[in-house]
CSV table of C-alpha atoms and ligand atoms in Angstrom, one decimal:
chain,number,residue,atom,x,y,z
A,134,MET,CA,0.0,0.0,0.0
A,135,LYS,CA,1.2,3.4,-0.9
A,136,ILE,CA,0.6,6.2,1.7
A,137,LYS,CA,-0.8,9.1,-0.3
A,138,SER,CA,-2.1,11.1,2.7
A,139,ALA,CA,-2.0,10.9,6.5
A,140,GLU,CA,-3.7,13.4,8.6
A,141,PHE,CA,-4.5,13.8,12.3
A,142,VAL,CA,-8.2,14.0,12.8
A,143,ILE,CA,-9.1,14.1,16.5
A,144,SER,CA,-8.1,13.0,20.0
A,145,ASN,CA,-10.7,11.7,22.4
A,146,SER,CA,-10.9,10.6,25.9
A,147,ASP,CA,-14.2,8.9,25.3
A,148,VAL,CA,-15.0,6.3,22.6
A,149,SER,CA,-18.5,7.8,22.1
A,150,LYS,CA,-16.9,10.9,20.7
A,151,CYS,CA,-14.7,9.1,18.1
A,152,PRO,CA,-15.4,9.9,14.4
A,153,GLU,CA,-18.9,8.9,13.3
A,154,THR,CA,-17.9,7.2,10.1
A,155,LYS,CA,-18.0,3.6,9.0
A,156,LEU,CA,-14.5,3.6,7.7
A,157,PRO,CA,-12.4,0.6,8.8
A,158,GLU,CA,-9.9,1.3,11.5
A,159,TYR,CA,-6.8,-0.3,12.9
A,160,ALA,CA,-5.6,0.2,16.5
A,161,PHE,CA,-2.0,0.3,17.7
A,162,ILE,CA,-1.4,-0.5,21.3
A,163,GLY,CA,1.4,-1.6,23.5
A,164,ARG,CA,3.5,-0.9,26.6
A,165,SER,CA,5.0,2.6,26.8
A,166,ASN,CA,8.3,2.9,25.0
A,167,VAL,CA,7.6,-0.1,22.8
A,168,GLY,CA,8.2,2.0,19.7
A,169,LYS,CA,4.5,2.7,18.9
A,170,SER,CA,5.0,6.4,17.8
A,171,SER,CA,8.0,5.5,15.8
A,172,LEU,CA,6.2,2.7,14.0
A,173,ILE,CA,3.2,4.9,13.2
A,174,ASN,CA,5.5,7.6,11.8
A,175,SER,CA,7.4,5.0,9.8
A,176,LEU,CA,4.3,3.3,8.4
A,177,THR,CA,2.9,6.7,7.3
A,178,ASN,CA,6.3,8.2,6.2
A,179,ARG,CA,5.8,11.1,8.6
A,180,LYS,CA,8.4,12.4,11.0
A,181,ASP,CA,6.0,13.4,13.8
A,182,LEU,CA,2.5,12.3,13.0
A,183,ALA,CA,2.4,10.4,16.3
A,184,LYS,CA,4.1,12.3,19.1
A,185,THR,CA,5.9,10.7,21.9
A,186,SER,CA,4.4,11.8,25.2
A,187,GLY,CA,6.7,13.7,27.4
A,188,ARG,CA,4.6,12.8,30.4
A,189,PRO,CA,4.0,9.1,30.2
A,190,GLY,CA,0.7,7.9,31.5
A,191,LYS,CA,-0.8,11.4,31.7
A,192,THR,CA,-2.2,11.7,28.2
A,193,GLN,CA,-4.7,8.9,27.8
A,194,LEU,CA,-6.3,9.7,24.5
A,195,ILE,CA,-7.6,7.8,21.5
A,196,ASN,CA,-6.0,9.5,18.4
A,197,HIS,CA,-7.5,9.1,15.0
A,198,PHE,CA,-5.4,9.5,11.9
A,199,LEU,CA,-7.1,9.4,8.5
A,200,ILE,CA,-5.0,7.5,5.9
A,201,ASN,CA,-5.5,7.8,2.1
A,202,GLN,CA,-9.0,9.2,2.9
A,203,SER,CA,-10.1,5.6,3.3
A,204,TRP,CA,-9.1,4.1,6.7
A,205,TYR,CA,-8.2,5.2,10.2
A,206,LEU,CA,-5.0,4.4,12.0
A,207,VAL,CA,-5.8,4.7,15.7
A,208,ASP,CA,-3.1,5.4,18.2
A,209,LEU,CA,-4.1,4.2,21.7
A,210,PRO,CA,-2.3,5.1,24.9
A,211,GLY,CA,0.6,3.1,26.0
A,212,TYR,CA,0.0,0.8,29.0
A,213,GLY,CA,2.2,-0.5,31.7
A,214,TYR,CA,3.5,2.6,33.5
A,215,ALA,CA,5.0,1.6,36.8
A,216,ARG,CA,4.1,4.8,38.5
A,217,VAL,CA,0.3,5.0,38.0
A,218,SER,CA,-2.0,4.2,40.9
A,219,LYS,CA,-4.4,1.3,41.1
A,220,LYS,CA,-7.3,3.6,40.5
A,221,GLU,CA,-5.7,5.1,37.4
A,222,LYS,CA,-5.0,1.6,36.1
A,223,LYS,CA,-8.7,0.7,36.5
A,224,THR,CA,-9.8,3.9,34.7
A,225,PHE,CA,-7.4,3.1,31.9
A,226,GLN,CA,-8.6,-0.4,31.6
A,227,LYS,CA,-12.2,0.7,31.3
A,228,PHE,CA,-11.3,3.3,28.8
A,229,ILE,CA,-9.5,0.7,26.6
A,230,THR,CA,-12.0,-2.1,27.0
A,231,ASN,CA,-14.8,0.4,26.1
A,232,TYR,CA,-13.0,1.3,22.9
A,233,PHE,CA,-12.6,-2.3,21.8
A,234,GLU,CA,-16.1,-3.4,22.8
A,235,LYS,CA,-17.9,-0.4,21.2
A,236,ARG,CA,-15.9,0.3,18.1
A,237,GLU,CA,-17.3,-2.1,15.5
A,238,GLN,CA,-15.3,-0.7,12.6
A,239,MET,CA,-12.1,-1.7,14.5
A,240,LEU,CA,-11.1,-4.5,12.2
A,241,CYS,CA,-7.7,-5.4,13.7
A,242,ALA,CA,-5.6,-4.3,16.6
A,243,PHE,CA,-1.8,-4.4,16.4
A,244,VAL,CA,-0.4,-5.3,19.8
A,245,LEU,CA,3.2,-4.1,19.8
A,246,ILE,CA,5.9,-6.1,21.6
A,247,ASP,CA,9.6,-5.2,21.9
A,248,SER,CA,11.3,-8.0,20.1
A,249,ARG,CA,14.1,-8.0,22.7
A,250,HIS,CA,11.9,-8.7,25.6
A,251,LYS,CA,10.6,-11.9,27.1
A,252,PRO,CA,6.8,-12.3,27.3
A,253,GLN,CA,5.5,-9.9,30.0
A,254,PRO,CA,2.4,-10.6,32.0
A,255,ILE,CA,0.7,-7.3,31.1
A,256,ASP,CA,0.9,-8.1,27.4
A,257,MET,CA,-0.1,-11.7,27.9
A,258,GLU,CA,-3.1,-10.6,30.0
A,259,PHE,CA,-4.1,-8.0,27.4
A,260,MET,CA,-4.0,-10.5,24.6
A,261,THR,CA,-5.9,-13.1,26.6
A,262,TRP,CA,-8.6,-10.4,27.2
A,263,MET,CA,-8.7,-9.7,23.5
A,264,GLY,CA,-9.0,-13.4,22.7
A,265,GLU,CA,-11.8,-13.9,25.2
A,266,HIS,CA,-13.7,-11.0,23.8
A,267,GLN,CA,-13.1,-12.2,20.2
A,268,ILE,CA,-11.4,-9.0,19.2
A,269,PRO,CA,-9.1,-9.6,16.2
A,270,PHE,CA,-5.5,-8.7,16.7
A,271,CYS,CA,-2.0,-9.3,15.4
A,272,ILE,CA,1.3,-9.0,17.1
A,273,ILE,CA,4.0,-6.6,15.8
A,274,PHE,CA,7.5,-7.2,17.1
A,275,THR,CA,9.2,-3.9,17.1
A,276,LYS,CA,12.9,-2.7,17.1
A,277,ALA,CA,14.1,-5.7,15.1
A,278,ASP,CA,17.3,-3.9,14.2
A,279,LYS,CA,18.4,-3.9,17.8
A,280,LEU,CA,19.1,-7.7,17.6
A,281,LYS,CA,21.3,-9.7,15.3
A,282,PRO,CA,19.3,-11.9,12.9
A,283,LYS,CA,19.9,-15.1,14.8
A,284,ALA,CA,19.1,-13.6,18.2
A,285,LEU,CA,15.9,-12.0,16.7
A,286,GLU,CA,14.8,-15.4,15.4
A,287,ARG,CA,15.5,-17.0,18.7
A,288,HIS,CA,13.6,-14.4,20.7
A,289,ILE,CA,10.6,-14.8,18.4
A,290,GLU,CA,10.7,-18.5,18.6
A,291,GLU,CA,10.7,-18.3,22.4
A,292,TYR,CA,7.8,-15.9,22.4
A,293,LYS,CA,5.8,-18.2,20.2
A,294,ALA,CA,6.6,-21.2,22.4
A,295,GLU,CA,5.3,-19.3,25.5
A,296,MET,CA,2.2,-18.1,23.6
A,297,LEU,CA,1.4,-21.7,22.6
A,298,GLU,CA,1.2,-22.7,26.2
A,299,THR,CA,-2.1,-20.8,26.3
A,300,TRP,CA,-3.1,-20.3,22.7
A,301,VAL,CA,-4.1,-23.0,20.3
A,302,GLU,CA,-2.2,-21.2,17.6
A,303,MET,CA,0.2,-18.2,17.4
A,304,PRO,CA,-1.7,-15.1,16.3
A,305,GLN,CA,-0.6,-13.6,13.0
A,306,TYR,CA,2.5,-11.6,13.6
A,307,PHE,CA,4.9,-9.1,11.9
A,308,VAL,CA,8.5,-8.2,12.6
A,309,THR,CA,9.4,-4.6,12.1
A,310,SER,CA,12.0,-2.0,12.6
A,311,SER,CA,11.1,1.7,12.4
A,312,ALA,CA,14.8,2.5,12.1
A,313,SER,CA,15.3,0.5,8.9
A,314,GLY,CA,11.7,0.3,7.6
A,315,PHE,CA,11.9,-3.5,7.8
A,316,GLY,CA,8.5,-5.2,7.8
A,317,LYS,CA,6.6,-2.0,7.1
A,318,GLU,CA,5.3,-3.1,3.7
A,319,GLU,CA,3.9,-6.4,5.1
A,320,VAL,CA,1.9,-4.5,7.8
A,321,LEU,CA,0.5,-2.0,5.2
A,322,ASP,CA,-0.3,-4.8,2.7
A,323,PHE,CA,-2.1,-6.7,5.4
A,324,ILE,CA,-4.2,-3.7,6.2
A,325,GLN,CA,-4.9,-3.3,2.5
A,326,SER,CA,-6.0,-6.9,2.2
A,327,ILE,CA,-8.5,-6.4,5.0
A,328,ASN,CA,-9.7,-3.1,3.6
A,329,ASP,CA,-10.2,-4.8,0.2
A,330,GLY,CA,-12.6,-7.3,1.7
A,331,PHE,CA,-14.4,-4.8,3.9
A,332,LEU,CA,-17.8,-3.5,2.8
A,333,PRO,CA,-19.1,-0.8,5.2
A,334,GLN,CA,-22.5,-1.5,6.7
A,335,GLN,CA,-25.3,0.7,5.2
B,924,GDP,P1,6.3,4.7,22.3
B,924,GDP,O1,6.4,5.2,23.7
B,924,GDP,O2,5.8,3.3,22.2
B,924,GDP,O3,5.5,5.6,21.4
B,924,GDP,O4,7.8,4.6,21.8
B,924,GDP,P2,8.7,5.5,20.8
B,924,GDP,O5,8.3,5.4,19.4
B,924,GDP,O6,8.7,6.9,21.4
B,924,GDP,O7,10.1,4.8,21.0
B,924,GDP,C1,10.7,4.7,22.2
B,924,GDP,C2,12.2,4.6,22.0
B,924,GDP,O8,12.6,3.5,21.2
B,924,GDP,C3,12.7,5.9,21.3
B,924,GDP,O9,14.0,6.2,21.8
B,924,GDP,C4,12.9,5.4,19.8
B,924,GDP,O10,13.9,6.1,19.1
B,924,GDP,C5,13.3,4.0,20.0
B,924,GDP,N1,12.8,3.1,18.9
B,924,GDP,C6,11.6,3.0,18.5
B,924,GDP,N2,11.5,2.2,17.4
B,924,GDP,C7,12.7,1.8,17.1
B,924,GDP,C8,13.3,0.9,16.2
B,924,GDP,O11,12.7,0.3,15.3
B,924,GDP,N3,14.7,0.7,16.2
B,924,GDP,C9,15.4,1.3,17.2
B,924,GDP,N4,16.8,1.1,17.1
B,924,GDP,N5,14.9,2.2,18.1
B,924,GDP,C10,13.6,2.4,18.1
């Protein structure tokens, strides 16, 4: 897929205020610092479409970007901040679960995982919740350039093995690097293939 246009549309703290269109949308979510903003900028060929938050955990907004006038890329807040209180965590969970439960045009979520890290409970729990609620998602392993090819392969194999302890099959996954652009086309082509089969409800 060629990116012809990418524009910021709106930020929301409430799913009911998200754009009232039937265009397909794709959500990007993951732990803070996983490389989400960098990946969004890399996918859209923009330097600062998605901005890294200077105050982690404070800005909990759903950001809609309109791509090629035909689909939305949705930047969801990063999770897993060590310093937020229990109450804040609960509010955040509700905010995210509301988005996924209510947003019917959300066709696939991309759960970002740092390819250097071992499976973390917070990601595992989140993916389990997605599975239980039948919300389609893929995994994107980020920062692939930070590992040598052999180590990268080994890390992903280990991740898969751990996933397969609870999942019947490994969810579809992509390996990317925002630094080199590796894997970017695969993600965009995957989105295109879903868009091609998507007919908006009347
Ligand atoms: P976010 O908090 O998930 O939005 O993460 P950012 O996109 O701000 O990235 C966090 C840090 O990781 C920044 O210092 C980025 O420069 C770095 N980073 C992100 N993606 C990559 C990547 O693909 N390769 C490398 N080498 N560094 C990356």
